[in-house]
CSV table of C-alpha atoms and ligand atoms in Angstrom, one decimal:
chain,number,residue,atom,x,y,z
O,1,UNK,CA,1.1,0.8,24.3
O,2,UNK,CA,-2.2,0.5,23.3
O,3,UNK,CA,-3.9,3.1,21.1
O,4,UNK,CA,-6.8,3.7,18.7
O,5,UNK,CA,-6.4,7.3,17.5
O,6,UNK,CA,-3.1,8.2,15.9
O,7,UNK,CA,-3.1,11.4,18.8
O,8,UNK,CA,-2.1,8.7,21.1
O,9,UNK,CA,0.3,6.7,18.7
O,10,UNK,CA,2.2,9.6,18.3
O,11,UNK,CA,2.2,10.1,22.3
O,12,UNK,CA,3.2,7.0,22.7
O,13,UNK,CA,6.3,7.6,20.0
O,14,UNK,CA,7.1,10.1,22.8
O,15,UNK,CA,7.2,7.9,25.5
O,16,UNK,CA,9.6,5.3,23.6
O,17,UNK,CA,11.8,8.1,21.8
O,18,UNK,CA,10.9,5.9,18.9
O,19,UNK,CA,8.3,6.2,15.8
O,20,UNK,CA,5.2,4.6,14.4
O,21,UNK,CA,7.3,1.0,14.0
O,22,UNK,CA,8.9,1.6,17.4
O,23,UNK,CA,5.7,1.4,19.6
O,24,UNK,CA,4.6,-1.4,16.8
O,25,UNK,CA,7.3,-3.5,17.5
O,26,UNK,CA,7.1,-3.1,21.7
O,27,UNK,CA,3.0,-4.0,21.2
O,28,UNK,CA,4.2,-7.3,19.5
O,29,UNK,CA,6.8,-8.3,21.9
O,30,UNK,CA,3.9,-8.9,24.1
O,31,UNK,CA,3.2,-11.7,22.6
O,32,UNK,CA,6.3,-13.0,20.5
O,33,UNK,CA,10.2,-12.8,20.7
O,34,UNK,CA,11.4,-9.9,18.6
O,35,UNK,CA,13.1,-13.2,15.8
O,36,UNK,CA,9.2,-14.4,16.0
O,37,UNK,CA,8.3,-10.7,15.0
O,38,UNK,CA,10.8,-10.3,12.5
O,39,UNK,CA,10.8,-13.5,11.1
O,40,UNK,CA,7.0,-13.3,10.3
O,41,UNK,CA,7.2,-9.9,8.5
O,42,UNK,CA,9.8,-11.3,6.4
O,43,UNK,CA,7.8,-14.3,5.3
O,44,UNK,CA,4.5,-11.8,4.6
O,45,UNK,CA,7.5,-10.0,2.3
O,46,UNK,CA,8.1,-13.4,0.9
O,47,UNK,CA,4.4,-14.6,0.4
O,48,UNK,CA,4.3,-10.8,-1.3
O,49,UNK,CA,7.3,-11.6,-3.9
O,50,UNK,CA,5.2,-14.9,-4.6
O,51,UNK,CA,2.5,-13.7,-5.4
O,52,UNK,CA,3.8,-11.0,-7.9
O,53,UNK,CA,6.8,-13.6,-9.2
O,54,UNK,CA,3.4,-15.7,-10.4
O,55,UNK,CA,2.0,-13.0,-11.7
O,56,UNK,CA,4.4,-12.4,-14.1
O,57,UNK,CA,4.6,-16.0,-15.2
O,58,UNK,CA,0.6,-15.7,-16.2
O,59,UNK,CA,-0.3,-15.2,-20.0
O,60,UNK,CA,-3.5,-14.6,-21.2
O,61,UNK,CA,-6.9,-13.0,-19.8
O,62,UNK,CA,-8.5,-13.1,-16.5
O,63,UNK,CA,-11.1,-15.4,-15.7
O,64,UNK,CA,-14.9,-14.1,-15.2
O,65,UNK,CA,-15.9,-13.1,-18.9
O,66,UNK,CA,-14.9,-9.6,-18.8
O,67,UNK,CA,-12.0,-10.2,-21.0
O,68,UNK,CA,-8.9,-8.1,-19.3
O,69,UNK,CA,-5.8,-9.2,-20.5
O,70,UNK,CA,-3.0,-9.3,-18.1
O,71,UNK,CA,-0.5,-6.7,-18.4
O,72,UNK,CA,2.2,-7.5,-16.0
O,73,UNK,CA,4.5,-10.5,-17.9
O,74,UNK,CA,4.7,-8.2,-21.1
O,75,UNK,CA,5.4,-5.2,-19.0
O,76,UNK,CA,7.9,-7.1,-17.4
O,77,UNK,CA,9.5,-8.4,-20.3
O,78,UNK,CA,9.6,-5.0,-22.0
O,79,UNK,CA,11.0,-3.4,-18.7
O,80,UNK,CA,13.5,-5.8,-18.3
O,81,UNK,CA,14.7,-4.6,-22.0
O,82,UNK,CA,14.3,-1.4,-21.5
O,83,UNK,CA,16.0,-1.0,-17.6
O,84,UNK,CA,18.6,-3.7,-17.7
O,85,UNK,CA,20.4,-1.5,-15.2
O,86,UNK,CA,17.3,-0.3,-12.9
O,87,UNK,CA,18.2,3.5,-13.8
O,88,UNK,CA,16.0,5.5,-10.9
O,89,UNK,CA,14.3,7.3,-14.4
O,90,UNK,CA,12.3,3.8,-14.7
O,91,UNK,CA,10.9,3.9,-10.7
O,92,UNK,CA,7.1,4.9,-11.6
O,93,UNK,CA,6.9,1.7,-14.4
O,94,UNK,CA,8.8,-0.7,-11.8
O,95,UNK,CA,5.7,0.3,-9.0
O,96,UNK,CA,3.0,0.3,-11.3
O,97,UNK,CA,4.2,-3.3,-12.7
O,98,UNK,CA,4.2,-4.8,-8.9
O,99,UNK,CA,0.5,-3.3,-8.4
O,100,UNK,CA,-0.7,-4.8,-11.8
O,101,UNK,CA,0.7,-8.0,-11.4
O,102,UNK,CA,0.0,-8.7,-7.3
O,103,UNK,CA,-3.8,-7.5,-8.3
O,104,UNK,CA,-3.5,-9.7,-11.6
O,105,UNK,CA,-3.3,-12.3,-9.0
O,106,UNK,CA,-6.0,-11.7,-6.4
O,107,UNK,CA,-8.2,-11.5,-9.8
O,108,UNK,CA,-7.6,-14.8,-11.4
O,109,UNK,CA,-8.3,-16.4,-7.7
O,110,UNK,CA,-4.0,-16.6,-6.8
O,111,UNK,CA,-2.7,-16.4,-3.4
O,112,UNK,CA,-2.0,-12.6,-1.9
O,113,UNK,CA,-1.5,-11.4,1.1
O,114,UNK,CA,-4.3,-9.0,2.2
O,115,UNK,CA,-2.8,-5.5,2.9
O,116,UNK,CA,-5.4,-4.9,4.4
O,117,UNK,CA,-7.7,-6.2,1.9
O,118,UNK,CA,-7.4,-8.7,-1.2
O,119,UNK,CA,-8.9,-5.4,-3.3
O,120,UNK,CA,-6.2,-3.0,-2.4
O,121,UNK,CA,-3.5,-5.9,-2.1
O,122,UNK,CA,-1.1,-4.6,-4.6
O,123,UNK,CA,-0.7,-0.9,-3.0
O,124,UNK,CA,1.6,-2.4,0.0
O,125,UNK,CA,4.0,-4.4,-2.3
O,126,UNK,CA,4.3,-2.0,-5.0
O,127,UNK,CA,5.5,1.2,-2.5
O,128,UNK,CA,7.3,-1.4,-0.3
O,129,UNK,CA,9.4,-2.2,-4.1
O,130,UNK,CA,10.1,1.5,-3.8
O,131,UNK,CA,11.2,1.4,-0.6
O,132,UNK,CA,13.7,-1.3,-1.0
O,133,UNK,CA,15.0,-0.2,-4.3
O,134,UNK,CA,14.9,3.3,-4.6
O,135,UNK,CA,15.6,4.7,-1.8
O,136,UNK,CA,18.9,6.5,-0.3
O,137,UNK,CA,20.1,3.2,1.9
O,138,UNK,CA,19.4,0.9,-0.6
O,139,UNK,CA,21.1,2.3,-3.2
O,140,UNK,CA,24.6,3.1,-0.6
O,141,UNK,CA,24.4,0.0,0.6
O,142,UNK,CA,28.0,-2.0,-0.1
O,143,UNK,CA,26.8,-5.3,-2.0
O,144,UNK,CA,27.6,-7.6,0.8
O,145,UNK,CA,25.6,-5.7,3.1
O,146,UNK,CA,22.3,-5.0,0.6
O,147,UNK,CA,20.2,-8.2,1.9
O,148,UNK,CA,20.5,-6.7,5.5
O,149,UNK,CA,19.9,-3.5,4.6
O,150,UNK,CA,16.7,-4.4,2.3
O,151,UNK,CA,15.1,-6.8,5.7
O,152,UNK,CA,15.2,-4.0,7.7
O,153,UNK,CA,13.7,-1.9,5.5
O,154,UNK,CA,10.7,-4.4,5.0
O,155,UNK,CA,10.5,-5.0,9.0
O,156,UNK,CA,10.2,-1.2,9.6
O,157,UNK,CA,8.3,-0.4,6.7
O,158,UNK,CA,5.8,-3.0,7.3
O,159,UNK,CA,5.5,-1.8,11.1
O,160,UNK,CA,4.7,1.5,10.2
O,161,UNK,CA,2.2,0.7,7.8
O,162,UNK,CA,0.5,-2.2,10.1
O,163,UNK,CA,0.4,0.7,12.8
O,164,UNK,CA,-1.7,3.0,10.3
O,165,UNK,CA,-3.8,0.1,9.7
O,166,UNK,CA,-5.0,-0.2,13.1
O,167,UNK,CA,-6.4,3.3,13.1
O,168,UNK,CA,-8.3,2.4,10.4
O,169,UNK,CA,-9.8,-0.6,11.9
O,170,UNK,CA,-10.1,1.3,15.0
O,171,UNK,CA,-11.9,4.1,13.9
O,172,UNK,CA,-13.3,3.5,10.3
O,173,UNK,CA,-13.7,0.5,8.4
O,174,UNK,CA,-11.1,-1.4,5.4
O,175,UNK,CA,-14.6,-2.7,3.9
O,176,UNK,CA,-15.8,-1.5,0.9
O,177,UNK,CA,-19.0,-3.1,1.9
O,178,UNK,CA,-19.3,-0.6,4.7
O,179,UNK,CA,-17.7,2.4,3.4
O,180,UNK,CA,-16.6,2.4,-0.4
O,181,UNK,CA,-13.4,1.6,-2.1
O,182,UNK,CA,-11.8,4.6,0.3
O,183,UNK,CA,-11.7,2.5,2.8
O,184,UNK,CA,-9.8,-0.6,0.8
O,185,UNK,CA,-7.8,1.5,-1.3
O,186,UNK,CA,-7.7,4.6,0.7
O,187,UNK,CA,-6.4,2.6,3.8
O,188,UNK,CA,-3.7,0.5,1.8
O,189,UNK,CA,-2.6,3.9,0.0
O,190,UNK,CA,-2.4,5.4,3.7
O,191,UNK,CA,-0.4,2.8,5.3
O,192,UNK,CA,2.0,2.3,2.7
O,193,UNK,CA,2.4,6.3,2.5
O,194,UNK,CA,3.5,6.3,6.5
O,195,UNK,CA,5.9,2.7,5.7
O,196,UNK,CA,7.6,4.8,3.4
O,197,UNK,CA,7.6,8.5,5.1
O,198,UNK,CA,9.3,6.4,8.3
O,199,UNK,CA,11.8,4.3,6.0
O,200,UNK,CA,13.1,7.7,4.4
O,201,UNK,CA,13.9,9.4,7.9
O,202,UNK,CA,10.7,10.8,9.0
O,203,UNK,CA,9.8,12.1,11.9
O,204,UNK,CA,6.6,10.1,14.2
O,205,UNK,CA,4.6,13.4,12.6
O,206,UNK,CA,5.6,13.3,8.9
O,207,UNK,CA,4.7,10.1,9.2
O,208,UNK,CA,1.6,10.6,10.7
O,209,UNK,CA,1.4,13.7,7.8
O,210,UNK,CA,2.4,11.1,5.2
O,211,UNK,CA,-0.5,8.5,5.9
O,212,UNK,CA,-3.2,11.7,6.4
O,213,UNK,CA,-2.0,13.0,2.8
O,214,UNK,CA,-2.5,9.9,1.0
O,215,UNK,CA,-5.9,9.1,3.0
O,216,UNK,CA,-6.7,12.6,2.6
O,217,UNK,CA,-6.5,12.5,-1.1
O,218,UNK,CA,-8.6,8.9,-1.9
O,219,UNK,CA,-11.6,10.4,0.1
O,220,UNK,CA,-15.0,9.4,-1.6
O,221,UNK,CA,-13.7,7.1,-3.3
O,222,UNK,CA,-16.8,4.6,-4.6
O,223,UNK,CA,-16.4,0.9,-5.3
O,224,UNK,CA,-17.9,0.3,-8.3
O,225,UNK,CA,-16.5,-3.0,-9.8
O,226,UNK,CA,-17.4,-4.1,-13.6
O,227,UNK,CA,-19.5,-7.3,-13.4
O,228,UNK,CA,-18.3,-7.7,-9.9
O,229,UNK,CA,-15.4,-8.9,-10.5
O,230,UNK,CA,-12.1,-7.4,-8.8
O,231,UNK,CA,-10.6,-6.4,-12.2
O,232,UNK,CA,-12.2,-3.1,-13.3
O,233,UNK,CA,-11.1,-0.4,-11.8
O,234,UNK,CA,-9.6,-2.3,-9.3
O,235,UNK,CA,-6.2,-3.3,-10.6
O,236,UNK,CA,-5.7,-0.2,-12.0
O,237,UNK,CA,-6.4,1.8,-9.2
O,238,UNK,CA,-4.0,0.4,-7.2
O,239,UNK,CA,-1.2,1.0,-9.3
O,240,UNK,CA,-2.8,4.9,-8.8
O,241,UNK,CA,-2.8,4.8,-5.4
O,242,UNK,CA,0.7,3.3,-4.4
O,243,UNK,CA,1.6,6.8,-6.9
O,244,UNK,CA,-0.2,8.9,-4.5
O,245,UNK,CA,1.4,6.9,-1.3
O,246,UNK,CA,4.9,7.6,-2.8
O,247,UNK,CA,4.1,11.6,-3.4
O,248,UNK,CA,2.6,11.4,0.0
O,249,UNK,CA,5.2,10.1,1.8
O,250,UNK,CA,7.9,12.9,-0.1
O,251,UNK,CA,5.2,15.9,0.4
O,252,UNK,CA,5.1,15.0,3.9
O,253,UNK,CA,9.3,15.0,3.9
O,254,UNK,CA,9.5,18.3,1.9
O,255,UNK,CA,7.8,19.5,5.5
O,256,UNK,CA,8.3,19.5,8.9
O,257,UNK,CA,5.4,17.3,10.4
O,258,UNK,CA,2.9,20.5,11.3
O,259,UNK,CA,-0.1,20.7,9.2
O,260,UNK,CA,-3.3,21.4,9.3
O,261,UNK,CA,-5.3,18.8,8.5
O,262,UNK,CA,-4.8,15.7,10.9
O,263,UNK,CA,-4.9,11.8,10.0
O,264,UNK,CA,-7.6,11.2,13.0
O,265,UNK,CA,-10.1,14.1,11.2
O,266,UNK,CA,-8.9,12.2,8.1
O,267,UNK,CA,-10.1,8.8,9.0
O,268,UNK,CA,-13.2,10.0,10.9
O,269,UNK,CA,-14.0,12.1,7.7
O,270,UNK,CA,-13.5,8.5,5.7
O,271,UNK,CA,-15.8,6.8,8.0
O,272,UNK,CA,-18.9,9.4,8.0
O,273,UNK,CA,-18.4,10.1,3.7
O,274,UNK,CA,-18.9,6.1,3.9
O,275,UNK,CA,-21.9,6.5,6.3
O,276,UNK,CA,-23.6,8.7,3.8
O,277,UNK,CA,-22.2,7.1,0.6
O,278,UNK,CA,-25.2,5.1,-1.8
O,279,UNK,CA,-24.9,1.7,-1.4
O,280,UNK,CA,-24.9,1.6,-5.1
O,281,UNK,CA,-20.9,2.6,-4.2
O,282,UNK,CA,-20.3,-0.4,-1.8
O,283,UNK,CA,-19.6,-3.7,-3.7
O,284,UNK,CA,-22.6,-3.9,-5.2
O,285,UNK,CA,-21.9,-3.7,-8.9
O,286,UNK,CA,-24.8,-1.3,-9.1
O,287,UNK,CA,-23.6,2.2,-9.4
O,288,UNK,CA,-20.8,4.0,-11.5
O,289,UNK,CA,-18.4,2.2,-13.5
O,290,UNK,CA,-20.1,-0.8,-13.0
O,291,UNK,CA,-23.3,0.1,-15.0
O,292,UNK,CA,-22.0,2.2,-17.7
O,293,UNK,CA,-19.3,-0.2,-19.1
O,294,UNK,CA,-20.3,-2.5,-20.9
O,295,UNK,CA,-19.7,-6.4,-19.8
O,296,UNK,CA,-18.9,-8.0,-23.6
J,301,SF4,S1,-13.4,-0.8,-6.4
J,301,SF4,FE1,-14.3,-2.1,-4.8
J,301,SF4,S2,-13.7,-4.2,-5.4
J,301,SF4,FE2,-12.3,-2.8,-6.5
J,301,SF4,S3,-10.5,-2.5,-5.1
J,301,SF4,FE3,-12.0,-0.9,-4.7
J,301,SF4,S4,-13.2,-1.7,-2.9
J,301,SF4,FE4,-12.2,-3.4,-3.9
């Protein structure tokens, strides 16, 4: 089922009486038995819980002189007194921790797994925590049954948000060389916006509304990185943007799938405002944040 525009994704959802994950899934059985498929999205889930779980054991600042202290091990420790019980009230705090710690991680040189970029690796993780504990199924789920329930949550969810990926590649850029932090951040916030519309029942097009609503709303986005390093704005943001993937992804429910605006105008619109976009704005330390903070 090839595709490059989501149009034809969500024609080929059609065909298979499936959704985004659906026609993911039959595109990797090409090339792997579906335990091959399933096996490998588990172990990126794995590498993900790594890379936050090292995070958290991490004092101190961040190497490259700009002096940011980690945040995530005293978040943790203050989260863990404060929500012994995970009460739903604390969700927003439990996301923005996994965001802060994963990009804690990719900023002190750790291993991540690029989703889809090292920049913007926190956004995935952090709405995929969501997704496997906040969410209707999980929290049903008979104890006995809640390691099942949470895999295929992660195998769908990650489906969904590889399949938004590809447009991106397809028809834009995830390079903030080429086209700004939109297309790191914007892409990751999109993609994890359509892994969770599909995991909370959507429909192929509030899915497709889900991912154009989050890309939609990180448009012009400039990368503008203190001293170059991936630390300011960077970690912050994406604690920002897996927010605006979670609203996305419940906007998008709280509808029926029509809208107006569509994800393919989205991403072509990401692509030209990228085009046009100073390359002061591109990783070049040059422009914006990066020039009126000062580095001491
Ligand atoms: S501001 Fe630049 S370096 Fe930082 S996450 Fe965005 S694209 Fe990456």
């Amino acid at each position: 089922y090839p595709f490059r525009t989501a149009a034809e994704l969500l024609a080929h959802c059609a065909v298979v009486g499936g959704n985004f994950s659906d026609v993911m899934y039959a595109n990797e059985l090409a090339g792997r038995t579906g335990a091959q498929v399933r096996e490998g999205l588990l172990h990126i889930r794995d590498v993900m819980e790594e890379c936050k779980n090292s995070a958290l054991a991490r004092e101190g600042l961040l190497p490259g002189g700009l002096k940011v202290r980690r945040r995530a091990p005293a978040w943790h420790a203050r989260l863990r007194a404060e929500d012994p019980d995970r009460d739903p009230a604390f969700w927003q705090e439990w996301v923005n921790l996994v965001a802060l710690a994963v990009n804690e991680e990719n900023a002190s040189g750790g291993r991540v797994v690029t989703a889809p970029t090292n920049g913007a690796a926190g956004i995935i993780p952090a709405v995929m925590f969501y997704a496997t504990h906040y969410t209707e199924q999980v929290r049903s789920a008979a104890p006995e049954a809640l390691a099942e329930v949470v895999d295929a949550i992660v195998v769908k969810f990650l489906l969904a948000a590889g399949a938004v990926g590809v447009l991106f590649k397809e028809q834009a850029s995830i390079s903030g060389a080429e086209v700004g932090c939109q297309g790191e951040v914007g892409s990751a916030s999109s993609m994890a916006a359509a892994g969770l519309a599909e995991v909370m029942g959507g429909t192929p097009e509030q899915v497709e509304n889900a991912a154009e609503i989050a890309m939609e709303h990180n448009l012009g986005l400039t990368c503008d990185p203190v001293g170059g390093l991936v630390q300011i704005p960077c970690i912050e943001r994406n604690a920002i943007a897996a927010a605006k993937a979670i609203n996305a992804a419940k906007m998008a429910l709280w509808g029926d799938g029509d809208h107006r605006v569509s994800l393919d105008e989205v991403i072509i619109t990401m692509a030209e405002t990228g085009r046009d976009m100073s390359t002061k704005y591109k990783e070049t330390a040059l422009g914006g944040l990066a020039v009126n903070v000062v580095e001491c």
